[in-house]
Amino acid sequence: DERELKAVQDDMAAQRADIETTAEDAAAKEASAEISAREAMNRAAVSRIQTAVDTGTGFASALGDLAAGGQEVPEILQRVSTSGVASVATLQSTFPAVARQALEASRSASVGSGEQSGFVAFMKNQLGARSLEPRDGDDADAVLSRAEAALGDGRLGDALAEIETMPEGARAEMTGWLAQATERLDALAALETLTQSLNTN
């Protein structure tokens, strides 16, 4: 009769609603699993980039994973992804040679301005005399000694801040090294921003 037909129809409607709800739940879980998988891939990629930046190696494939995961990547990281950035160890090992060149340029300038005799400057340059312990003062040798100590402690930003106070002529001798150090600092800042954006997503 009519009541039975209505009951059957209601029952079918309820079953259909249950099926739709189950399908929606499954779709939601699948979407959530996709998001979780993407987040996990992005975090793994950032971890690989961090390791590459620490060791001074390239990280193009990790950057590719980030792009595939829909993550926006800072321009500096895109630019250095193939070659990588100089490691702290590399910057530390190459510093003494560029520091000597900067010191020679500074001593030559001080001879030209009459601050130091040519013979004294010549002997210091021949001996490669340079302060290896951090010391006070605003002359190039003192500045470089503090910069090297900061670099030895892994405080790259402090080392660069010290070098910035040196005369232009001495700093010009360190152009290549300064570019590598600045590039490393910029990459680390971009990596920090990237990590924060993943943590807030």
Coordinates of C-alpha atoms in Angstrom, one line a residue:
D1 CA 0.0 0.0 0.0
E2 CA 0.9 3.6 0.0
R3 CA 2.4 3.6 3.5
E4 CA 4.7 0.7 2.6
L5 CA 5.8 2.4 -0.7
K6 CA 6.6 5.6 1.2
A7 CA 8.6 3.7 3.8
V8 CA 10.6 2.0 1.1
Q9 CA 11.2 5.3 -0.7
D10 CA 12.3 6.9 2.6
D11 CA 14.5 4.0 3.3
M12 CA 16.1 4.2 -0.2
A13 CA 16.6 8.0 0.2
A14 CA 18.2 7.4 3.6
Q15 CA 20.6 4.8 2.1
R16 CA 21.4 7.1 -0.8
A17 CA 22.2 9.9 1.7
D18 CA 24.4 7.5 3.7
I19 CA 26.3 6.5 0.5
E20 CA 26.7 10.2 -0.5
T21 CA 28.0 11.0 3.0
T22 CA 30.4 8.1 2.9
A23 CA 31.6 9.2 -0.5
E24 CA 32.1 12.8 0.7
D25 CA 34.0 11.5 3.8
A26 CA 36.2 9.4 1.6
A27 CA 36.9 12.3 -0.7
A28 CA 37.6 14.5 2.2
K29 CA 40.0 11.9 3.7
E30 CA 41.7 11.5 0.3
A31 CA 42.1 15.2 0.0
S32 CA 43.5 15.4 3.5
A33 CA 45.9 12.6 2.8
E34 CA 47.0 14.4 -0.4
I35 CA 47.6 17.6 1.6
S36 CA 49.5 15.7 4.3
A37 CA 51.6 13.9 1.6
R38 CA 52.4 17.2 -0.1
E39 CA 53.3 18.8 3.3
A40 CA 55.5 15.9 4.1
M41 CA 57.2 16.2 0.7
N42 CA 57.7 19.9 1.1
R43 CA 59.2 19.5 4.6
A44 CA 61.5 16.8 3.3
A45 CA 62.6 19.1 0.4
V46 CA 63.3 22.0 2.8
S47 CA 65.3 19.6 5.0
R48 CA 67.4 18.5 2.0
I49 CA 67.9 22.2 1.0
Q50 CA 69.1 23.0 4.6
T51 CA 71.6 20.1 4.3
A52 CA 72.8 21.3 0.9
V53 CA 73.3 24.9 2.2
D54 CA 75.2 23.6 5.2
T55 CA 77.5 21.5 3.0
G56 CA 77.8 23.9 0.1
T57 CA 76.2 21.6 -2.5
G58 CA 73.4 22.1 -5.1
F59 CA 69.8 21.4 -4.4
A60 CA 67.9 21.7 -7.7
S61 CA 66.0 18.4 -7.3
A62 CA 64.8 19.4 -3.8
L63 CA 63.6 22.7 -5.3
G64 CA 61.8 20.8 -8.0
D65 CA 60.0 18.8 -5.3
L66 CA 58.9 22.1 -3.6
A67 CA 57.6 23.5 -6.9
A68 CA 55.7 20.2 -7.5
G69 CA 54.2 20.6 -4.0
G70 CA 52.8 24.0 -4.9
Q71 CA 55.3 25.8 -2.7
E72 CA 56.5 29.3 -3.7
V73 CA 60.3 29.4 -3.6
P74 CA 62.3 32.6 -2.9
E75 CA 64.2 33.9 -5.9
I76 CA 67.7 33.7 -4.2
L77 CA 67.2 29.9 -3.7
Q78 CA 66.1 29.4 -7.3
R79 CA 69.3 31.3 -8.4
V80 CA 71.7 29.3 -6.4
S81 CA 70.0 25.9 -6.6
T82 CA 72.3 24.4 -9.2
S83 CA 75.7 25.6 -7.8
G84 CA 74.8 25.8 -4.1
V85 CA 76.2 28.4 -1.8
A86 CA 79.6 28.5 -0.1
S87 CA 79.7 26.5 3.1
V88 CA 81.0 28.1 6.3
A89 CA 84.0 25.8 6.1
T90 CA 84.8 27.1 2.7
L91 CA 84.5 30.7 3.8
Q92 CA 86.7 30.0 6.8
S93 CA 89.4 28.3 4.7
T94 CA 89.5 31.0 2.0
F95 CA 89.4 33.9 4.4
P96 CA 93.2 34.1 5.4
A97 CA 94.3 34.6 1.7
V98 CA 91.8 37.4 1.0
A99 CA 92.5 38.9 4.4
R100 CA 96.2 39.1 3.5
Q101 CA 95.4 40.8 0.2
A102 CA 93.1 43.3 1.9
L103 CA 95.7 44.0 4.5
E104 CA 98.4 44.6 1.8
A105 CA 96.0 47.0 0.1
S106 CA 95.4 48.8 3.3
R107 CA 99.1 49.1 4.2
S108 CA 99.9 50.4 0.7
A109 CA 97.2 53.1 1.2
S110 CA 98.6 54.0 4.6
V111 CA 102.1 54.4 3.0
G112 CA 100.6 56.7 0.3
S113 CA 98.9 58.8 3.0
G114 CA 102.1 59.0 5.1
E115 CA 100.6 57.0 8.0
Q116 CA 103.2 54.3 7.8
S117 CA 106.7 54.1 6.3
G118 CA 107.2 52.2 3.1
F119 CA 109.8 50.0 4.7
V120 CA 107.6 49.0 7.6
A121 CA 104.7 48.2 5.3
F122 CA 107.0 46.3 2.9
M123 CA 108.4 44.1 5.8
K124 CA 104.9 43.4 7.2
N125 CA 103.7 42.4 3.7
Q126 CA 106.8 40.2 3.1
L127 CA 106.3 38.5 6.4
G128 CA 102.5 38.2 5.9
A129 CA 102.2 39.6 9.4
R130 CA 98.6 39.6 10.5
S131 CA 96.9 39.5 13.9
L132 CA 95.4 36.0 14.4
E133 CA 93.8 36.8 17.8
P134 CA 90.9 39.4 17.9
R135 CA 92.1 42.8 19.0
D136 CA 90.7 46.3 19.5
G137 CA 91.2 49.1 17.0
D138 CA 89.8 50.4 13.8
D139 CA 92.9 49.6 11.5
A140 CA 92.4 46.9 8.9
D141 CA 94.5 44.4 10.8
A142 CA 92.3 44.7 14.0
V143 CA 89.1 44.7 12.0
L144 CA 90.2 41.5 10.1
S145 CA 91.2 39.8 13.3
R146 CA 87.8 40.3 14.8
A147 CA 86.1 39.3 11.5
E148 CA 88.1 36.1 11.4
A149 CA 87.2 35.3 15.1
A150 CA 83.5 35.9 14.3
L151 CA 83.8 33.7 11.3
G152 CA 85.6 31.0 13.3
D153 CA 82.5 31.0 15.7
G154 CA 80.2 30.7 12.7
R155 CA 78.9 34.2 13.1
L156 CA 79.0 35.2 9.5
G157 CA 76.8 38.3 9.8
D158 CA 79.1 39.7 12.5
A159 CA 82.2 39.0 10.3
L160 CA 80.6 40.9 7.4
A161 CA 79.6 43.8 9.7
E162 CA 83.2 44.1 10.8
I163 CA 84.5 44.1 7.2
E164 CA 82.0 46.8 6.2
T165 CA 83.9 49.2 8.5
M166 CA 87.1 48.8 6.5
P167 CA 88.2 51.3 3.8
E168 CA 86.9 50.7 0.3
G169 CA 90.3 49.9 -1.1
A170 CA 90.9 47.1 1.3
R171 CA 87.3 45.8 1.0
A172 CA 87.7 45.7 -2.8
E173 CA 90.3 43.0 -2.4
M174 CA 87.7 40.8 -0.8
T175 CA 84.9 41.4 -3.4
G176 CA 84.6 37.7 -4.4
W177 CA 84.7 36.4 -0.8
L178 CA 82.2 39.0 0.3
A179 CA 79.8 38.1 -2.6
Q180 CA 79.9 34.4 -1.5
A181 CA 79.4 35.2 2.1
T182 CA 76.5 37.6 1.4
E183 CA 74.9 35.0 -0.9
R184 CA 75.1 32.4 1.9
L185 CA 73.4 34.8 4.4
D186 CA 70.7 35.7 1.9
A187 CA 70.0 32.0 1.2
L188 CA 69.8 31.2 4.9
A189 CA 67.3 34.1 5.4
A190 CA 65.2 32.8 2.5
L191 CA 65.3 29.3 3.9
E192 CA 64.2 30.6 7.3
T193 CA 61.2 32.3 5.6
L194 CA 60.4 29.2 3.6
T195 CA 60.4 27.1 6.8
Q196 CA 58.2 29.6 8.6
S197 CA 55.7 29.6 5.7
L198 CA 55.5 25.8 5.8
N199 CA 55.0 25.9 9.6
T200 CA 52.1 28.3 9.3
N201 CA 50.3 26.5 6.5

